Amino acid sequence: MNKFVILGGGYGGMTIATELLEKEIPDDWTVTLVDRSPFQGLKTEYYALAAGTASDTELRVHYPNDPRLNLKYGEVTGIDIETRQVLFAGKDPLDYDYLVIGLGCVDNFHGIPGAVEFANGIQTFSQTRITYQRVNDVVPYGQVTIVGGGLSGVEVAAELRESRPDINIRILDRGASILSSFPTKAKEFVRDWMLAHDIEMRSHVTLRRLDGGDLYNEEEIIRTDTTIWTAGIKPSPLVEQLQVEKDSSGRVVLNEYHQIPAHPNVFVVGDCASLPFSPSAQAAESQGKQIVEVMQALWKNETPRLGQIKLKGVLGSLGKKTGFGLMGKNRVMTGMVPRVLKNGVLWMSKNHFG
């Protein structure tokens, strides 16, 4: 039997698994999905789990129950692309003929001393649970500091305000403004919302080190009770170990079929892949659909024909009642409509509709 193995049950991996099951899989092929958890976590909503406005059961999506899909749980420790094996902690290796690497990302602490020890992340389900506990333990009128003013940082701050109206919240960012990559209209709307909800925003902050509740901005000490880190991501350490070509961000350079050029039996999807746009759930799902197209073509001995991936836009929430969005390149939406749209996207993800 030929073995098609998907590493990681995130947005890209789950899309590949569900799309394959909707199509015909050759009788001489098996499909295996590997993850350390028995469910997919809806990572785009982890900010709500961290803030305590959503329970973890709301953000779980169970993997498909289909006899054609093998589920294997375990901690992957390495990928040997020469021998075509996936290595596990405490388990036998798993052989593959075709492999999809969708192992996601980890926080990028940019080499700042103390960040690993004293900052709390929202990159994994278990990390986010711990972050929630730390936030929950902050005393009334205590201080929570969010490092990073991008989409994740803004959503965490807004949701936290809804959850804990009693605490002080601040966002620190290296740039001149939160949401630096967004159009001015969106930035101004979100900035006004933050000011109206007593969320402090500090720009041009360059952290040199973290020491417990002391955050060092050059020589200034910024005090906090809890720190949440949303200041960048990088690919899984397992991808860092691969001896293949990568871009300046450490993501794997691919050909037009999402394959590693020197190893065309290995696809890379999601945060580990070098793409012409920022990593996102939407990008991973779009990639996943095209990877299934490639495999279907290969099984039929045809040449794959892929269209250009076109992302629909970005949606952000400011609590449960309002939000903001960027449709296409320049169309900005603010208010309840983008929040309702985001709820719709979440419903579709929970029900395997992408």
PDB file of C-alpha atoms in Angstrom, residues 50-249:
ATOM      1  CA  ALA A  50      -7.180  33.263  26.712  1.00  0.00           C
ATOM      2  CA  ALA A  51      -9.616  35.972  27.806  1.00  0.00           C
ATOM      3  CA  GLY A  52     -12.114  33.515  29.252  1.00  0.00           C
ATOM      4  CA  THR A  53     -15.012  34.440  26.962  1.00  0.00           C
ATOM      5  CA  ALA A  54     -15.021  31.040  25.229  1.00  0.00           C
ATOM      6  CA  SER A  55     -14.584  27.569  26.689  1.00  0.00           C
ATOM      7  CA  ASP A  56     -12.141  25.131  25.183  1.00  0.00           C
ATOM      8  CA  THR A  57     -14.972  22.804  24.134  1.00  0.00           C
ATOM      9  CA  GLU A  58     -16.363  25.587  21.911  1.00  0.00           C
ATOM     10  CA  LEU A  59     -13.080  25.747  20.025  1.00  0.00           C
ATOM     11  CA  ARG A  60     -12.618  22.045  19.327  1.00  0.00           C
ATOM     12  CA  VAL A  61     -13.420  20.426  15.994  1.00  0.00           C
ATOM     13  CA  HIS A  62     -13.316  16.649  15.893  1.00  0.00           C
ATOM     14  CA  TYR A  63     -11.456  14.961  13.072  1.00  0.00           C
ATOM     15  CA  PRO A  64     -13.556  13.147  10.445  1.00  0.00           C
ATOM     16  CA  ASN A  65     -14.822   9.724  11.431  1.00  0.00           C
ATOM     17  CA  ASP A  66     -14.213   7.802   8.230  1.00  0.00           C
ATOM     18  CA  PRO A  67     -12.741   4.301   7.754  1.00  0.00           C
ATOM     19  CA  ARG A  68     -10.550   5.665   4.935  1.00  0.00           C
ATOM     20  CA  LEU A  69      -8.773   8.036   7.349  1.00  0.00           C
ATOM     21  CA  ASN A  70      -6.266   6.686   9.849  1.00  0.00           C
ATOM     22  CA  LEU A  71      -5.733   8.892  12.906  1.00  0.00           C
ATOM     23  CA  LYS A  72      -2.405   8.697  14.719  1.00  0.00           C
ATOM     24  CA  TYR A  73      -1.658  10.681  17.870  1.00  0.00           C
ATOM     25  CA  GLY A  74       1.799  11.462  19.144  1.00  0.00           C
ATOM     26  CA  GLU A  75       4.591  14.001  19.492  1.00  0.00           C
ATOM     27  CA  VAL A  76       6.603  14.268  16.286  1.00  0.00           C
ATOM     28  CA  THR A  77      10.334  14.613  17.013  1.00  0.00           C
ATOM     29  CA  GLY A  78      11.760  14.640  13.510  1.00  0.00           C
ATOM     30  CA  ILE A  79      11.220  14.229   9.775  1.00  0.00           C
ATOM     31  CA  ASP A  80      13.724  12.228   7.728  1.00  0.00           C
ATOM     32  CA  ILE A  81      12.992  13.197   4.143  1.00  0.00           C
ATOM     33  CA  GLU A  82      15.785  10.958   2.834  1.00  0.00           C
ATOM     34  CA  THR A  83      14.414   7.716   4.354  1.00  0.00           C
ATOM     35  CA  ARG A  84      10.809   8.983   4.144  1.00  0.00           C
ATOM     36  CA  GLN A  85      10.045   8.540   7.809  1.00  0.00           C
ATOM     37  CA  VAL A  86       8.306  10.557  10.515  1.00  0.00           C
ATOM     38  CA  LEU A  87       9.890  10.104  13.940  1.00  0.00           C
ATOM     39  CA  PHE A  88       7.970  10.098  17.232  1.00  0.00           C
ATOM     40  CA  ALA A  89       8.704  10.319  20.945  1.00  0.00           C
ATOM     41  CA  GLY A  90       8.289   6.841  22.397  1.00  0.00           C
ATOM     42  CA  LYS A  91       6.731   5.338  19.265  1.00  0.00           C
ATOM     43  CA  ASP A  92       7.897   3.568  16.123  1.00  0.00           C
ATOM     44  CA  PRO A  93       8.603   5.702  13.030  1.00  0.00           C
ATOM     45  CA  LEU A  94       5.898   6.156  10.424  1.00  0.00           C
ATOM     46  CA  ASP A  95       6.807   5.536   6.781  1.00  0.00           C
ATOM     47  CA  TYR A  96       5.317   7.613   3.982  1.00  0.00           C
ATOM     48  CA  ASP A  97       5.299   7.847   0.212  1.00  0.00           C
ATOM     49  CA  TYR A  98       3.816  11.353   0.112  1.00  0.00           C
ATOM     50  CA  LEU A  99       3.935  13.720   3.060  1.00  0.00           C
ATOM     51  CA  VAL A 100       2.254  16.984   3.983  1.00  0.00           C
ATOM     52  CA  ILE A 101       4.037  19.102   6.597  1.00  0.00           C
ATOM     53  CA  GLY A 102       1.517  21.308   8.364  1.00  0.00           C
ATOM     54  CA  LEU A 103       3.064  21.640  11.798  1.00  0.00           C
ATOM     55  CA  GLY A 104       2.184  25.276  12.368  1.00  0.00           C
ATOM     56  CA  CYS A 105       4.253  27.843  14.194  1.00  0.00           C
ATOM     57  CA  VAL A 106       5.629  28.904  17.552  1.00  0.00           C
ATOM     58  CA  ASP A 107       6.114  32.311  19.127  1.00  0.00           C
ATOM     59  CA  ASN A 108       9.032  34.332  17.825  1.00  0.00           C
ATOM     60  CA  PHE A 109      10.679  35.915  20.859  1.00  0.00           C
ATOM     61  CA  HIS A 110      13.326  37.602  18.703  1.00  0.00           C
ATOM     62  CA  GLY A 111      16.079  36.503  21.077  1.00  0.00           C
ATOM     63  CA  ILE A 112      14.839  38.811  23.855  1.00  0.00           C
ATOM     64  CA  PRO A 113      16.175  37.513  27.203  1.00  0.00           C
ATOM     65  CA  GLY A 114      13.455  36.434  29.599  1.00  0.00           C
ATOM     66  CA  ALA A 115      10.677  36.350  26.996  1.00  0.00           C
ATOM     67  CA  VAL A 116      10.475  32.553  26.947  1.00  0.00           C
ATOM     68  CA  GLU A 117      10.344  32.363  30.736  1.00  0.00           C
ATOM     69  CA  PHE A 118       8.028  35.265  31.550  1.00  0.00           C
ATOM     70  CA  ALA A 119       5.693  35.785  28.561  1.00  0.00           C
ATOM     71  CA  ASN A 120       2.525  33.788  27.957  1.00  0.00           C
ATOM     72  CA  GLY A 121       1.545  32.623  24.477  1.00  0.00           C
ATOM     73  CA  ILE A 122      -1.579  31.707  22.520  1.00  0.00           C
ATOM     74  CA  GLN A 123      -0.033  29.522  19.812  1.00  0.00           C
ATOM     75  CA  THR A 124      -1.245  26.146  21.137  1.00  0.00           C
ATOM     76  CA  PHE A 125      -4.304  24.968  23.019  1.00  0.00           C
ATOM     77  CA  SER A 126      -2.283  24.063  26.112  1.00  0.00           C
ATOM     78  CA  GLN A 127      -0.363  27.369  26.058  1.00  0.00           C
ATOM     79  CA  THR A 128      -3.609  29.302  25.800  1.00  0.00           C
ATOM     80  CA  ARG A 129      -5.138  27.442  28.727  1.00  0.00           C
ATOM     81  CA  ILE A 130      -2.151  28.450  30.848  1.00  0.00           C
ATOM     82  CA  THR A 131      -2.421  32.038  29.627  1.00  0.00           C
ATOM     83  CA  TYR A 132      -6.088  32.084  30.621  1.00  0.00           C
ATOM     84  CA  GLN A 133      -5.195  30.887  34.116  1.00  0.00           C
ATOM     85  CA  ARG A 134      -2.521  33.569  34.496  1.00  0.00           C
ATOM     86  CA  VAL A 135      -4.935  36.274  33.345  1.00  0.00           C
ATOM     87  CA  ASN A 136      -7.697  34.902  35.560  1.00  0.00           C
ATOM     88  CA  ASP A 137      -5.369  35.147  38.562  1.00  0.00           C
ATOM     89  CA  VAL A 138      -4.614  38.840  38.053  1.00  0.00           C
ATOM     90  CA  VAL A 139      -6.023  40.767  41.014  1.00  0.00           C
ATOM     91  CA  PRO A 140      -8.654  43.484  40.495  1.00  0.00           C
ATOM     92  CA  TYR A 141      -7.048  46.649  39.088  1.00  0.00           C
ATOM     93  CA  GLY A 142      -3.938  44.645  38.223  1.00  0.00           C
ATOM     94  CA  GLN A 143      -2.027  45.077  34.958  1.00  0.00           C
ATOM     95  CA  VAL A 144      -2.009  42.874  31.865  1.00  0.00           C
ATOM     96  CA  THR A 145       0.448  43.825  29.117  1.00  0.00           C
ATOM     97  CA  ILE A 146       0.140  42.546  25.559  1.00  0.00           C
ATOM     98  CA  VAL A 147       3.362  42.678  23.552  1.00  0.00           C
ATOM     99  CA  GLY A 148       2.538  43.117  19.869  1.00  0.00           C
ATOM    100  CA  GLY A 149      -0.122  45.338  18.324  1.00  0.00           C
ATOM    101  CA  GLY A 150      -1.058  43.232  15.331  1.00  0.00           C
ATOM    102  CA  LEU A 151      -4.366  41.466  14.766  1.00  0.00           C
ATOM    103  CA  SER A 152      -3.873  38.914  17.557  1.00  0.00           C
ATOM    104  CA  GLY A 153      -2.796  41.518  20.095  1.00  0.00           C
ATOM    105  CA  VAL A 154      -5.766  43.752  19.309  1.00  0.00           C
ATOM    106  CA  GLU A 155      -8.254  40.874  19.551  1.00  0.00           C
ATOM    107  CA  VAL A 156      -6.799  39.668  22.853  1.00  0.00           C
ATOM    108  CA  ALA A 157      -6.965  43.170  24.334  1.00  0.00           C
ATOM    109  CA  ALA A 158     -10.566  43.760  23.245  1.00  0.00           C
ATOM    110  CA  GLU A 159     -11.798  40.357  24.412  1.00  0.00           C
ATOM    111  CA  LEU A 160      -9.963  40.744  27.692  1.00  0.00           C
ATOM    112  CA  ARG A 161     -11.657  44.075  28.275  1.00  0.00           C
ATOM    113  CA  GLU A 162     -15.014  42.348  27.843  1.00  0.00           C
ATOM    114  CA  SER A 163     -13.991  39.572  30.228  1.00  0.00           C
ATOM    115  CA  ARG A 164     -12.225  41.669  32.880  1.00  0.00           C
ATOM    116  CA  PRO A 165     -13.546  45.257  33.053  1.00  0.00           C
ATOM    117  CA  ASP A 166     -11.739  45.594  36.389  1.00  0.00           C
ATOM    118  CA  ILE A 167      -8.142  45.273  35.181  1.00  0.00           C
ATOM    119  CA  ASN A 168      -5.714  47.592  33.395  1.00  0.00           C
ATOM    120  CA  ILE A 169      -4.788  46.568  29.855  1.00  0.00           C
ATOM    121  CA  ARG A 170      -2.010  47.907  27.663  1.00  0.00           C
ATOM    122  CA  ILE A 171      -0.602  47.063  24.257  1.00  0.00           C
ATOM    123  CA  LEU A 172       3.091  47.596  23.498  1.00  0.00           C
ATOM    124  CA  ASP A 173       4.265  47.785  19.904  1.00  0.00           C
ATOM    125  CA  ARG A 174       7.576  48.493  18.182  1.00  0.00           C
ATOM    126  CA  GLY A 175       5.917  50.454  15.395  1.00  0.00           C
ATOM    127  CA  ALA A 176       4.188  53.796  15.260  1.00  0.00           C
ATOM    128  CA  SER A 177       0.701  52.347  15.631  1.00  0.00           C
ATOM    129  CA  ILE A 178      -1.284  49.218  16.300  1.00  0.00           C
ATOM    130  CA  LEU A 179      -2.330  47.294  13.162  1.00  0.00           C
ATOM    131  CA  SER A 180       0.523  48.889  11.226  1.00  0.00           C
ATOM    132  CA  SER A 181      -0.220  46.868   8.059  1.00  0.00           C
ATOM    133  CA  PHE A 182      -3.899  47.909   7.930  1.00  0.00           C
ATOM    134  CA  PRO A 183      -5.353  50.937   6.121  1.00  0.00           C
ATOM    135  CA  THR A 184      -5.672  54.187   8.072  1.00  0.00           C
ATOM    136  CA  LYS A 185      -9.460  53.927   8.382  1.00  0.00           C
ATOM    137  CA  ALA A 186      -9.220  50.552  10.131  1.00  0.00           C
ATOM    138  CA  LYS A 187      -6.386  51.696  12.391  1.00  0.00           C
ATOM    139  CA  GLU A 188      -8.263  54.810  13.459  1.00  0.00           C
ATOM    140  CA  PHE A 189     -11.469  52.881  14.149  1.00  0.00           C
ATOM    141  CA  VAL A 190      -9.670  50.325  16.319  1.00  0.00           C
ATOM    142  CA  ARG A 191      -7.596  53.013  18.065  1.00  0.00           C
ATOM    143  CA  ASP A 192     -10.732  54.981  18.940  1.00  0.00           C
ATOM    144  CA  TRP A 193     -12.380  51.811  20.251  1.00  0.00           C
ATOM    145  CA  MET A 194      -9.384  51.065  22.450  1.00  0.00           C
ATOM    146  CA  LEU A 195      -9.324  54.592  23.876  1.00  0.00           C
ATOM    147  CA  ALA A 196     -13.055  54.456  24.560  1.00  0.00           C
ATOM    148  CA  HIS A 197     -12.549  51.217  26.478  1.00  0.00           C
ATOM    149  CA  ASP A 198      -9.572  52.435  28.525  1.00  0.00           C
ATOM    150  CA  ILE A 199      -6.942  50.298  26.830  1.00  0.00           C
ATOM    151  CA  GLU A 200      -3.525  51.918  26.867  1.00  0.00           C
ATOM    152  CA  MET A 201      -1.520  51.820  23.632  1.00  0.00           C
ATOM    153  CA  ARG A 202       2.201  52.510  23.591  1.00  0.00           C
ATOM    154  CA  SER A 203       4.164  52.736  20.348  1.00  0.00           C
ATOM    155  CA  HIS A 204       7.892  52.720  19.573  1.00  0.00           C
ATOM    156  CA  VAL A 205       8.600  50.339  22.450  1.00  0.00           C
ATOM    157  CA  THR A 206      11.730  48.228  22.017  1.00  0.00           C
ATOM    158  CA  LEU A 207      11.940  45.568  24.699  1.00  0.00           C
ATOM    159  CA  ARG A 208      15.464  44.538  25.650  1.00  0.00           C
ATOM    160  CA  ARG A 209      14.584  41.931  28.268  1.00  0.00           C
ATOM    161  CA  LEU A 210      11.871  40.608  30.554  1.00  0.00           C
ATOM    162  CA  ASP A 211      12.470  39.897  34.218  1.00  0.00           C
ATOM    163  CA  GLY A 212       9.336  38.660  35.935  1.00  0.00           C
ATOM    164  CA  GLY A 213       6.922  41.583  35.908  1.00  0.00           C
ATOM    165  CA  ASP A 214       9.572  44.046  34.746  1.00  0.00           C
ATOM    166  CA  LEU A 215       9.656  44.785  31.020  1.00  0.00           C
ATOM    167  CA  TYR A 216      12.737  46.764  29.988  1.00  0.00           C
ATOM    168  CA  ASN A 217      12.095  49.351  27.245  1.00  0.00           C
ATOM    169  CA  GLU A 218      15.713  50.364  26.810  1.00  0.00           C
ATOM    170  CA  GLU A 219      16.374  51.710  30.351  1.00  0.00           C
ATOM    171  CA  GLU A 220      12.726  52.306  31.269  1.00  0.00           C
ATOM    172  CA  ILE A 221      11.028  49.619  33.356  1.00  0.00           C
ATOM    173  CA  ILE A 222       7.400  48.914  32.478  1.00  0.00           C
ATOM    174  CA  ARG A 223       5.644  47.052  35.285  1.00  0.00           C
ATOM    175  CA  THR A 224       3.064  44.352  34.688  1.00  0.00           C
ATOM    176  CA  ASP A 225       1.382  41.486  36.490  1.00  0.00           C
ATOM    177  CA  THR A 226       1.022  39.285  33.420  1.00  0.00           C
ATOM    178  CA  THR A 227       2.484  39.471  29.910  1.00  0.00           C
ATOM    179  CA  ILE A 228       0.830  38.032  26.803  1.00  0.00           C
ATOM    180  CA  TRP A 229       3.078  37.647  23.736  1.00  0.00           C
ATOM    181  CA  THR A 230       1.646  38.321  20.270  1.00  0.00           C
ATOM    182  CA  ALA A 231       4.768  39.842  18.723  1.00  0.00           C
ATOM    183  CA  GLY A 232       5.451  37.496  15.861  1.00  0.00           C
ATOM    184  CA  ILE A 233       5.653  33.836  14.903  1.00  0.00           C
ATOM    185  CA  LYS A 234       8.112  31.488  13.262  1.00  0.00           C
ATOM    186  CA  PRO A 235       7.762  27.976  11.789  1.00  0.00           C
ATOM    187  CA  SER A 236       7.831  24.857  13.949  1.00  0.00           C
ATOM    188  CA  PRO A 237      11.324  23.898  15.196  1.00  0.00           C
ATOM    189  CA  LEU A 238      10.938  20.631  13.286  1.00  0.00           C
ATOM    190  CA  VAL A 239      10.901  22.636  10.056  1.00  0.00           C
ATOM    191  CA  GLU A 240      13.952  24.594  11.185  1.00  0.00           C
ATOM    192  CA  GLN A 241      15.810  21.255  11.322  1.00  0.00           C
ATOM    193  CA  LEU A 242      15.047  20.369   7.693  1.00  0.00           C
ATOM    194  CA  GLN A 243      17.986  20.833   5.338  1.00  0.00           C
ATOM    195  CA  VAL A 244      15.992  22.451   2.541  1.00  0.00           C
ATOM    196  CA  GLU A 245      15.825  25.946   1.042  1.00  0.00           C
ATOM    197  CA  LYS A 246      14.014  28.512   3.200  1.00  0.00           C
ATOM    198  CA  ASP A 247      13.184  32.186   2.984  1.00  0.00           C
ATOM    199  CA  SER A 248      14.396  34.914   5.358  1.00  0.00           C
ATOM    200  CA  SER A 249      11.601  34.026   7.812  1.00  0.00           C
TER     201      SER A 249
END
